[in-house]
């Protein structure tokens, strides 16, 4: 099964250091069979992509909300 999160972030901005970090960590989690951590990282990467690479998301600055 291809790593969909990595391909999406690579298509968005291959030069973003945060995207590269997420791709690396998701890949490492998958290599070790840690699907839960990979899923958690993919969710965090999705937030990064939404806030960091989406021009319609506004200026951001909200940070992560507490639970």
PDB file with SEQRES, HELIX, SHEET and CRYST1 records, atoms N, CA, C and O in Angstrom:
SEQRES   1 A   67  UNK UNK UNK UNK UNK UNK UNK UNK UNK UNK UNK UNK UNK          
SEQRES   2 A   67  UNK UNK UNK UNK UNK UNK UNK UNK UNK UNK UNK UNK UNK          
SEQRES   3 A   67  UNK UNK UNK UNK UNK UNK UNK UNK UNK UNK UNK UNK UNK          
SEQRES   4 A   67  UNK UNK UNK UNK UNK UNK UNK UNK UNK UNK UNK UNK UNK          
SEQRES   5 A   67  UNK UNK UNK UNK UNK UNK UNK UNK UNK UNK UNK UNK UNK          
SEQRES   6 A   67  UNK UNK                                                      
HELIX    1 AA1 UNK A    4  UNK A   12  1                                   9    
HELIX    2 AA2 UNK A   17  UNK A   31  1                                  15    
HELIX    3 AA3 UNK A   35  UNK A   53  1                                  19    
HELIX    4 AA4 UNK A   55  UNK A   57  5                                   3    
CRYST1    1.000    1.000    1.000  90.00  90.00  90.00 P 1           1          
ATOM      1  N   UNK A   1       0.851  -1.180   0.000  1.00  0.00           N  
ATOM      2  CA  UNK A   1       0.000   0.000   0.000  1.00  0.00           C  
ATOM      3  C   UNK A   1       0.894   1.239   0.000  1.00  0.00           C  
ATOM      4  O   UNK A   1       1.754   1.361   0.872  1.00  0.00           O  
ATOM      5  N   UNK A   2       0.721   2.156  -0.942  1.00  0.00           N  
ATOM      6  CA  UNK A   2       1.566   3.339  -0.994  1.00  0.00           C  
ATOM      7  C   UNK A   2       1.290   4.281   0.159  1.00  0.00           C  
ATOM      8  O   UNK A   2       0.180   4.329   0.690  1.00  0.00           O  
ATOM      9  N   UNK A   3       2.303   5.022   0.537  1.00  0.00           N  
ATOM     10  CA  UNK A   3       2.185   5.993   1.617  1.00  0.00           C  
ATOM     11  C   UNK A   3       1.518   7.240   1.063  1.00  0.00           C  
ATOM     12  O   UNK A   3       2.189   8.106   0.502  1.00  0.00           O  
ATOM     13  N   UNK A   4       0.215   7.340   1.213  1.00  0.00           N  
ATOM     14  CA  UNK A   4      -0.543   8.431   0.622  1.00  0.00           C  
ATOM     15  C   UNK A   4      -0.184   9.777   1.214  1.00  0.00           C  
ATOM     16  O   UNK A   4      -0.148  10.773   0.492  1.00  0.00           O  
ATOM     17  N   UNK A   5       0.082   9.836   2.510  1.00  0.00           N  
ATOM     18  CA  UNK A   5       0.426  11.103   3.144  1.00  0.00           C  
ATOM     19  C   UNK A   5       1.702  11.694   2.580  1.00  0.00           C  
ATOM     20  O   UNK A   5       1.802  12.907   2.393  1.00  0.00           O  
ATOM     21  N   UNK A   6       2.674  10.843   2.312  1.00  0.00           N  
ATOM     22  CA  UNK A   6       3.933  11.328   1.775  1.00  0.00           C  
ATOM     23  C   UNK A   6       3.757  11.857   0.365  1.00  0.00           C  
ATOM     24  O   UNK A   6       4.343  12.882   0.016  1.00  0.00           O  
ATOM     25  N   UNK A   7       2.958  11.178  -0.459  1.00  0.00           N  
ATOM     26  CA  UNK A   7       2.787  11.624  -1.828  1.00  0.00           C  
ATOM     27  C   UNK A   7       2.019  12.942  -1.881  1.00  0.00           C  
ATOM     28  O   UNK A   7       2.317  13.796  -2.716  1.00  0.00           O  
ATOM     29  N   UNK A   8       1.045  13.113  -1.009  1.00  0.00           N  
ATOM     30  CA  UNK A   8       0.278  14.346  -0.990  1.00  0.00           C  
ATOM     31  C   UNK A   8       1.163  15.510  -0.565  1.00  0.00           C  
ATOM     32  O   UNK A   8       1.172  16.548  -1.227  1.00  0.00           O  
ATOM     33  N   UNK A   9       1.900  15.358   0.517  1.00  0.00           N  
ATOM     34  CA  UNK A   9       2.730  16.461   0.992  1.00  0.00           C  
ATOM     35  C   UNK A   9       3.857  16.762   0.015  1.00  0.00           C  
ATOM     36  O   UNK A   9       4.249  17.920  -0.132  1.00  0.00           O  
ATOM     37  N   UNK A  10       4.383  15.741  -0.654  1.00  0.00           N  
ATOM     38  CA  UNK A  10       5.432  15.959  -1.635  1.00  0.00           C  
ATOM     39  C   UNK A  10       4.924  16.756  -2.813  1.00  0.00           C  
ATOM     40  O   UNK A  10       5.651  17.575  -3.376  1.00  0.00           O  
ATOM     41  N   UNK A  11       3.673  16.521  -3.191  1.00  0.00           N  
ATOM     42  CA  UNK A  11       3.088  17.257  -4.304  1.00  0.00           C  
ATOM     43  C   UNK A  11       2.805  18.700  -3.915  1.00  0.00           C  
ATOM     44  O   UNK A  11       2.853  19.593  -4.762  1.00  0.00           O  
ATOM     45  N   UNK A  12       2.511  18.933  -2.644  1.00  0.00           N  
ATOM     46  CA  UNK A  12       2.177  20.276  -2.195  1.00  0.00           C  
ATOM     47  C   UNK A  12       3.423  21.156  -2.140  1.00  0.00           C  
ATOM     48  O   UNK A  12       3.447  22.243  -2.716  1.00  0.00           O  
ATOM     49  N   UNK A  13       4.449  20.686  -1.449  1.00  0.00           N  
ATOM     50  CA  UNK A  13       5.647  21.507  -1.299  1.00  0.00           C  
ATOM     51  C   UNK A  13       6.825  20.617  -0.937  1.00  0.00           C  
ATOM     52  O   UNK A  13       7.033  20.301   0.234  1.00  0.00           O  
ATOM     53  N   UNK A  14       7.590  20.216  -1.934  1.00  0.00           N  
ATOM     54  CA  UNK A  14       8.718  19.324  -1.701  1.00  0.00           C  
ATOM     55  C   UNK A  14       9.841  20.014  -0.927  1.00  0.00           C  
ATOM     56  O   UNK A  14      10.707  19.334  -0.377  1.00  0.00           O  
ATOM     57  N   UNK A  15       9.847  21.337  -0.869  1.00  0.00           N  
ATOM     58  CA  UNK A  15      10.909  22.054  -0.194  1.00  0.00           C  
ATOM     59  C   UNK A  15      10.610  22.424   1.255  1.00  0.00           C  
ATOM     60  O   UNK A  15      11.468  22.998   1.927  1.00  0.00           O  
ATOM     61  N   UNK A  16       9.432  22.115   1.745  1.00  0.00           N  
ATOM     62  CA  UNK A  16       9.062  22.472   3.111  1.00  0.00           C  
ATOM     63  C   UNK A  16       9.731  21.515   4.093  1.00  0.00           C  
ATOM     64  O   UNK A  16       9.556  20.300   3.995  1.00  0.00           O  
ATOM     65  N   UNK A  17      10.485  22.048   5.024  1.00  0.00           N  
ATOM     66  CA  UNK A  17      11.203  21.206   5.991  1.00  0.00           C  
ATOM     67  C   UNK A  17      10.248  20.453   6.909  1.00  0.00           C  
ATOM     68  O   UNK A  17      10.516  19.308   7.274  1.00  0.00           O  
ATOM     69  N   UNK A  18       9.138  21.083   7.288  1.00  0.00           N  
ATOM     70  CA  UNK A  18       8.162  20.401   8.136  1.00  0.00           C  
ATOM     71  C   UNK A  18       7.532  19.227   7.393  1.00  0.00           C  
ATOM     72  O   UNK A  18       7.352  18.152   7.965  1.00  0.00           O  
ATOM     73  N   UNK A  19       7.196  19.432   6.120  1.00  0.00           N  
ATOM     74  CA  UNK A  19       6.624  18.341   5.316  1.00  0.00           C  
ATOM     75  C   UNK A  19       7.617  17.190   5.207  1.00  0.00           C  
ATOM     76  O   UNK A  19       7.238  16.025   5.321  1.00  0.00           O  
ATOM     77  N   UNK A  20       8.883  17.516   4.985  1.00  0.00           N  
ATOM     78  CA  UNK A  20       9.914  16.479   4.884  1.00  0.00           C  
ATOM     79  C   UNK A  20      10.031  15.710   6.195  1.00  0.00           C  
ATOM     80  O   UNK A  20      10.189  14.489   6.186  1.00  0.00           O  
ATOM     81  N   UNK A  21       9.953  16.417   7.325  1.00  0.00           N  
ATOM     82  CA  UNK A  21      10.028  15.750   8.626  1.00  0.00           C  
ATOM     83  C   UNK A  21       8.851  14.793   8.799  1.00  0.00           C  
ATOM     84  O   UNK A  21       9.028  13.647   9.212  1.00  0.00           O  
ATOM     85  N   UNK A  22       7.650  15.271   8.481  1.00  0.00           N  
ATOM     86  CA  UNK A  22       6.476  14.407   8.594  1.00  0.00           C  
ATOM     87  C   UNK A  22       6.619  13.178   7.702  1.00  0.00           C  
ATOM     88  O   UNK A  22       6.325  12.067   8.144  1.00  0.00           O  
ATOM     89  N   UNK A  23       7.066  13.353   6.450  1.00  0.00           N  
ATOM     90  CA  UNK A  23       7.229  12.206   5.548  1.00  0.00           C  
ATOM     91  C   UNK A  23       8.203  11.198   6.131  1.00  0.00           C  
ATOM     92  O   UNK A  23       7.960   9.993   6.072  1.00  0.00           O  
ATOM     93  N   UNK A  24       9.303  11.682   6.693  1.00  0.00           N  
ATOM     94  CA  UNK A  24      10.307  10.795   7.279  1.00  0.00           C  
ATOM     95  C   UNK A  24       9.752  10.032   8.469  1.00  0.00           C  
ATOM     96  O   UNK A  24       9.919   8.816   8.563  1.00  0.00           O  
ATOM     97  N   UNK A  25       9.095  10.735   9.374  1.00  0.00           N  
ATOM     98  CA  UNK A  25       8.583  10.095  10.579  1.00  0.00           C  
ATOM     99  C   UNK A  25       7.447   9.126  10.281  1.00  0.00           C  
ATOM    100  O   UNK A  25       7.358   8.074  10.915  1.00  0.00           O  
ATOM    101  N   UNK A  26       6.581   9.454   9.335  1.00  0.00           N  
ATOM    102  CA  UNK A  26       5.504   8.538   8.943  1.00  0.00           C  
ATOM    103  C   UNK A  26       6.104   7.280   8.328  1.00  0.00           C  
ATOM    104  O   UNK A  26       5.655   6.169   8.612  1.00  0.00           O  
ATOM    105  N   UNK A  27       7.104   7.452   7.497  1.00  0.00           N  
ATOM    106  CA  UNK A  27       7.767   6.305   6.874  1.00  0.00           C  
ATOM    107  C   UNK A  27       8.418   5.408   7.928  1.00  0.00           C  
ATOM    108  O   UNK A  27       8.306   4.184   7.860  1.00  0.00           O  
ATOM    109  N   UNK A  28       9.091   6.014   8.894  1.00  0.00           N  
ATOM    110  CA  UNK A  28       9.726   5.227   9.966  1.00  0.00           C  
ATOM    111  C   UNK A  28       8.688   4.462  10.789  1.00  0.00           C  
ATOM    112  O   UNK A  28       8.898   3.301  11.142  1.00  0.00           O  
ATOM    113  N   UNK A  29       7.585   5.112  11.087  1.00  0.00           N  
ATOM    114  CA  UNK A  29       6.537   4.452  11.860  1.00  0.00           C  
ATOM    115  C   UNK A  29       5.974   3.263  11.090  1.00  0.00           C  
ATOM    116  O   UNK A  29       5.736   2.202  11.669  1.00  0.00           O  
ATOM    117  N   UNK A  30       5.762   3.434   9.801  1.00  0.00           N  
ATOM    118  CA  UNK A  30       5.234   2.344   8.978  1.00  0.00           C  
ATOM    119  C   UNK A  30       6.240   1.193   8.871  1.00  0.00           C  
ATOM    120  O   UNK A  30       5.856   0.024   8.896  1.00  0.00           O  
ATOM    121  N   UNK A  31       7.521   1.528   8.751  1.00  0.00           N  
ATOM    122  CA  UNK A  31       8.563   0.494   8.643  1.00  0.00           C  
ATOM    123  C   UNK A  31       8.609  -0.380   9.891  1.00  0.00           C  
ATOM    124  O   UNK A  31       8.900  -1.573   9.806  1.00  0.00           O  
ATOM    125  N   UNK A  32       8.326   0.205  11.035  1.00  0.00           N  
ATOM    126  CA  UNK A  32       8.360  -0.558  12.288  1.00  0.00           C  
ATOM    127  C   UNK A  32       7.008  -1.179  12.618  1.00  0.00           C  
ATOM    128  O   UNK A  32       6.865  -1.842  13.646  1.00  0.00           O  
ATOM    129  N   UNK A  33       6.011  -0.969  11.752  1.00  0.00           N  
ATOM    130  CA  UNK A  33       4.700  -1.542  11.976  1.00  0.00           C  
ATOM    131  C   UNK A  33       3.858  -0.788  12.983  1.00  0.00           C  
ATOM    132  O   UNK A  33       2.866  -1.320  13.481  1.00  0.00           O  
ATOM    133  N   UNK A  34       4.236   0.438  13.291  1.00  0.00           N  
ATOM    134  CA  UNK A  34       3.509   1.251  14.270  1.00  0.00           C  
ATOM    135  C   UNK A  34       2.441   2.077  13.551  1.00  0.00           C  
ATOM    136  O   UNK A  34       2.611   3.273  13.315  1.00  0.00           O  
ATOM    137  N   UNK A  35       1.347   1.412  13.212  1.00  0.00           N  
ATOM    138  CA  UNK A  35       0.289   2.067  12.436  1.00  0.00           C  
ATOM    139  C   UNK A  35      -0.399   3.190  13.196  1.00  0.00           C  
ATOM    140  O   UNK A  35      -0.821   4.181  12.600  1.00  0.00           O  
ATOM    141  N   UNK A  36      -0.512   3.039  14.506  1.00  0.00           N  
ATOM    142  CA  UNK A  36      -1.182   4.086  15.296  1.00  0.00           C  
ATOM    143  C   UNK A  36      -0.378   5.391  15.273  1.00  0.00           C  
ATOM    144  O   UNK A  36      -0.943   6.469  15.089  1.00  0.00           O  
ATOM    145  N   UNK A  37       0.935   5.288  15.459  1.00  0.00           N  
ATOM    146  CA  UNK A  37       1.769   6.494  15.403  1.00  0.00           C  
ATOM    147  C   UNK A  37       1.757   7.103  14.008  1.00  0.00           C  
ATOM    148  O   UNK A  37       1.724   8.324  13.861  1.00  0.00           O  
ATOM    149  N   UNK A  38       1.783   6.250  12.980  1.00  0.00           N  
ATOM    150  CA  UNK A  38       1.735   6.752  11.607  1.00  0.00           C  
ATOM    151  C   UNK A  38       0.432   7.519  11.375  1.00  0.00           C  
ATOM    152  O   UNK A  38       0.439   8.581  10.752  1.00  0.00           O  
ATOM    153  N   UNK A  39      -0.673   6.989  11.870  1.00  0.00           N  
ATOM    154  CA  UNK A  39      -1.966   7.659  11.710  1.00  0.00           C  
ATOM    155  C   UNK A  39      -1.990   8.991  12.468  1.00  0.00           C  
ATOM    156  O   UNK A  39      -2.518   9.982  11.964  1.00  0.00           O  
ATOM    157  N   UNK A  40      -1.427   9.014  13.661  1.00  0.00           N  
ATOM    158  CA  UNK A  40      -1.356  10.257  14.435  1.00  0.00           C  
ATOM    159  C   UNK A  40      -0.532  11.310  13.694  1.00  0.00           C  
ATOM    160  O   UNK A  40      -0.918  12.477  13.616  1.00  0.00           O  
ATOM    161  N   UNK A  41       0.602  10.880  13.154  1.00  0.00           N  
ATOM    162  CA  UNK A  41       1.464  11.802  12.409  1.00  0.00           C  
ATOM    163  C   UNK A  41       0.777  12.303  11.140  1.00  0.00           C  
ATOM    164  O   UNK A  41       0.922  13.469  10.772  1.00  0.00           O  
ATOM    165  N   UNK A  42       0.031  11.427  10.475  1.00  0.00           N  
ATOM    166  CA  UNK A  42      -0.697  11.848   9.283  1.00  0.00           C  
ATOM    167  C   UNK A  42      -1.748  12.904   9.626  1.00  0.00           C  
ATOM    168  O   UNK A  42      -1.962  13.839   8.855  1.00  0.00           O  
ATOM    169  N   UNK A  43      -2.398  12.759  10.769  1.00  0.00           N  
ATOM    170  CA  UNK A  43      -3.377  13.759  11.193  1.00  0.00           C  
ATOM    171  C   UNK A  43      -2.696  15.102  11.465  1.00  0.00           C  
ATOM    172  O   UNK A  43      -3.201  16.153  11.072  1.00  0.00           O  
ATOM    173  N   UNK A  44      -1.557  15.057  12.134  1.00  0.00           N  
ATOM    174  CA  UNK A  44      -0.811  16.297  12.395  1.00  0.00           C  
ATOM    175  C   UNK A  44      -0.301  16.914  11.099  1.00  0.00           C  
ATOM    176  O   UNK A  44      -0.297  18.135  10.943  1.00  0.00           O  
ATOM    177  N   UNK A  45       0.128  16.063  10.172  1.00  0.00           N  
ATOM    178  CA  UNK A  45       0.595  16.561   8.879  1.00  0.00           C  
ATOM    179  C   UNK A  45      -0.560  17.227   8.122  1.00  0.00           C  
ATOM    180  O   UNK A  45      -0.371  18.249   7.463  1.00  0.00           O  
ATOM    181  N   UNK A  46      -1.743  16.644   8.222  1.00  0.00           N  
ATOM    182  CA  UNK A  46      -2.903  17.239   7.572  1.00  0.00           C  
ATOM    183  C   UNK A  46      -3.182  18.636   8.095  1.00  0.00           C  
ATOM    184  O   UNK A  46      -3.505  19.544   7.328  1.00  0.00           O  
ATOM    185  N   UNK A  47      -3.056  18.804   9.406  1.00  0.00           N  
ATOM    186  CA  UNK A  47      -3.244  20.139   9.989  1.00  0.00           C  
ATOM    187  C   UNK A  47      -2.171  21.098   9.491  1.00  0.00           C  
ATOM    188  O   UNK A  47      -2.461  22.250   9.167  1.00  0.00           O  
ATOM    189  N   UNK A  48      -0.933  20.620   9.431  1.00  0.00           N  
ATOM    190  CA  UNK A  48       0.155  21.458   8.917  1.00  0.00           C  
ATOM    191  C   UNK A  48      -0.132  21.868   7.472  1.00  0.00           C  
ATOM    192  O   UNK A  48       0.035  23.032   7.107  1.00  0.00           O  
ATOM    193  N   UNK A  49      -0.563  20.911   6.655  1.00  0.00           N  
ATOM    194  CA  UNK A  49      -0.856  21.222   5.257  1.00  0.00           C  
ATOM    195  C   UNK A  49      -1.994  22.229   5.154  1.00  0.00           C  
ATOM    196  O   UNK A  49      -1.949  23.148   4.336  1.00  0.00           O  
ATOM    197  N   UNK A  50      -3.005  22.051   5.981  1.00  0.00           N  
ATOM    198  CA  UNK A  50      -4.151  22.960   5.935  1.00  0.00           C  
ATOM    199  C   UNK A  50      -3.761  24.372   6.357  1.00  0.00           C  
ATOM    200  O   UNK A  50      -4.110  25.342   5.685  1.00  0.00           O  
ATOM    201  N   UNK A  51      -3.053  24.485   7.446  1.00  0.00           N  
ATOM    202  CA  UNK A  51      -2.696  25.810   7.964  1.00  0.00           C  
ATOM    203  C   UNK A  51      -1.476  26.417   7.283  1.00  0.00           C  
ATOM    204  O   UNK A  51      -1.396  27.632   7.102  1.00  0.00           O  
ATOM    205  N   UNK A  52      -0.521  25.557   6.905  1.00  0.00           N  
ATOM    206  CA  UNK A  52       0.723  26.083   6.364  1.00  0.00           C  
ATOM    207  C   UNK A  52       0.764  26.251   4.866  1.00  0.00           C  
ATOM    208  O   UNK A  52       1.531  27.069   4.358  1.00  0.00           O  
ATOM    209  N   UNK A  53      -0.049  25.489   4.142  1.00  0.00           N  
ATOM    210  CA  UNK A  53       0.043  25.509   2.683  1.00  0.00           C  
ATOM    211  C   UNK A  53      -1.261  25.885   2.000  1.00  0.00           C  
ATOM    212  O   UNK A  53      -1.328  25.903   0.771  1.00  0.00           O  
ATOM    213  N   UNK A  54      -2.291  26.184   2.768  1.00  0.00           N  
ATOM    214  CA  UNK A  54      -3.583  26.550   2.209  1.00  0.00           C  
ATOM    215  C   UNK A  54      -3.760  28.055   2.330  1.00  0.00           C  
ATOM    216  O   UNK A  54      -3.922  28.565   3.439  1.00  0.00           O  
ATOM    217  N   UNK A  55      -3.734  28.774   1.219  1.00  0.00           N  
ATOM    218  CA  UNK A  55      -3.851  30.235   1.299  1.00  0.00           C  
ATOM    219  C   UNK A  55      -5.200  30.704   1.827  1.00  0.00           C  
ATOM    220  O   UNK A  55      -5.320  31.838   2.291  1.00  0.00           O  
ATOM    221  N   UNK A  56      -6.220  29.845   1.764  1.00  0.00           N  
ATOM    222  CA  UNK A  56      -7.547  30.225   2.252  1.00  0.00           C  
ATOM    223  C   UNK A  56      -7.712  30.006   3.751  1.00  0.00           C  
ATOM    224  O   UNK A  56      -8.749  30.355   4.315  1.00  0.00           O  
ATOM    225  N   UNK A  57      -6.700  29.431   4.403  1.00  0.00           N  
ATOM    226  CA  UNK A  57      -6.812  29.114   5.826  1.00  0.00           C  
ATOM    227  C   UNK A  57      -6.615  30.340   6.714  1.00  0.00           C  
ATOM    228  O   UNK A  57      -6.768  30.241   7.932  1.00  0.00           O  
ATOM    229  N   UNK A  58      -6.288  31.466   6.149  1.00  0.00           N  
ATOM    230  CA  UNK A  58      -6.073  32.668   6.945  1.00  0.00           C  
ATOM    231  C   UNK A  58      -4.640  32.748   7.445  1.00  0.00           C  
ATOM    232  O   UNK A  58      -3.777  31.994   6.996  1.00  0.00           O  
ATOM    233  N   UNK A  59      -4.398  33.630   8.342  1.00  0.00           N  
ATOM    234  CA  UNK A  59      -3.043  33.843   8.835  1.00  0.00           C  
ATOM    235  C   UNK A  59      -2.612  32.823   9.865  1.00  0.00           C  
ATOM    236  O   UNK A  59      -1.447  32.789  10.259  1.00  0.00           O  
ATOM    237  N   UNK A  60      -3.541  31.990  10.304  1.00  0.00           N  
ATOM    238  CA  UNK A  60      -3.189  30.963  11.299  1.00  0.00           C  
ATOM    239  C   UNK A  60      -2.943  31.597  12.645  1.00  0.00           C  
ATOM    240  O   UNK A  60      -3.672  32.496  13.063  1.00  0.00           O  
ATOM    241  N   UNK A  61      -1.904  31.120  13.328  1.00  0.00           N  
ATOM    242  CA  UNK A  61      -1.578  31.656  14.627  1.00  0.00           C  
ATOM    243  C   UNK A  61      -2.462  31.139  15.739  1.00  0.00           C  
ATOM    244  O   UNK A  61      -2.288  31.529  16.894  1.00  0.00           O  
ATOM    245  N   UNK A  62      -3.406  30.272  15.421  1.00  0.00           N  
ATOM    246  CA  UNK A  62      -4.316  29.757  16.440  1.00  0.00           C  
ATOM    247  C   UNK A  62      -3.669  28.656  17.270  1.00  0.00           C  
ATOM    248  O   UNK A  62      -3.975  28.510  18.453  1.00  0.00           O  
ATOM    249  N   UNK A  63      -2.793  27.893  16.669  1.00  0.00           N  
ATOM    250  CA  UNK A  63      -2.177  26.784  17.376  1.00  0.00           C  
ATOM    251  C   UNK A  63      -3.160  25.637  17.546  1.00  0.00           C  
ATOM    252  O   UNK A  63      -4.305  25.726  17.105  1.00  0.00           O  
ATOM    253  N   UNK A  64      -2.724  24.579  18.173  1.00  0.00           N  
ATOM    254  CA  UNK A  64      -3.580  23.425  18.404  1.00  0.00           C  
ATOM    255  C   UNK A  64      -4.458  23.688  19.623  1.00  0.00           C  
ATOM    256  O   UNK A  64      -3.987  24.189  20.644  1.00  0.00           O  
ATOM    257  N   UNK A  65      -5.719  23.349  19.505  1.00  0.00           N  
ATOM    258  CA  UNK A  65      -6.638  23.519  20.623  1.00  0.00           C  
ATOM    259  C   UNK A  65      -6.439  22.400  21.620  1.00  0.00           C  
ATOM    260  O   UNK A  65      -6.083  21.284  21.243  1.00  0.00           O  
ATOM    261  N   UNK A  66      -6.662  22.688  22.878  1.00  0.00           N  
ATOM    262  CA  UNK A  66      -6.599  21.674  23.921  1.00  0.00           C  
ATOM    263  C   UNK A  66      -7.794  20.746  23.833  1.00  0.00           C  
ATOM    264  O   UNK A  66      -8.802  21.067  23.204  1.00  0.00           O  
ATOM    265  N   UNK A  67      -7.672  19.608  24.461  1.00  0.00           N  
ATOM    266  CA  UNK A  67      -8.766  18.637  24.420  1.00  0.00           C  
ATOM    267  C   UNK A  67      -9.714  18.896  25.563  1.00  0.00           C  
ATOM    268  O   UNK A  67     -10.710  18.187  25.712  1.00  0.00           O  
TER     269      UNK A  67                                                      
END                                                                             
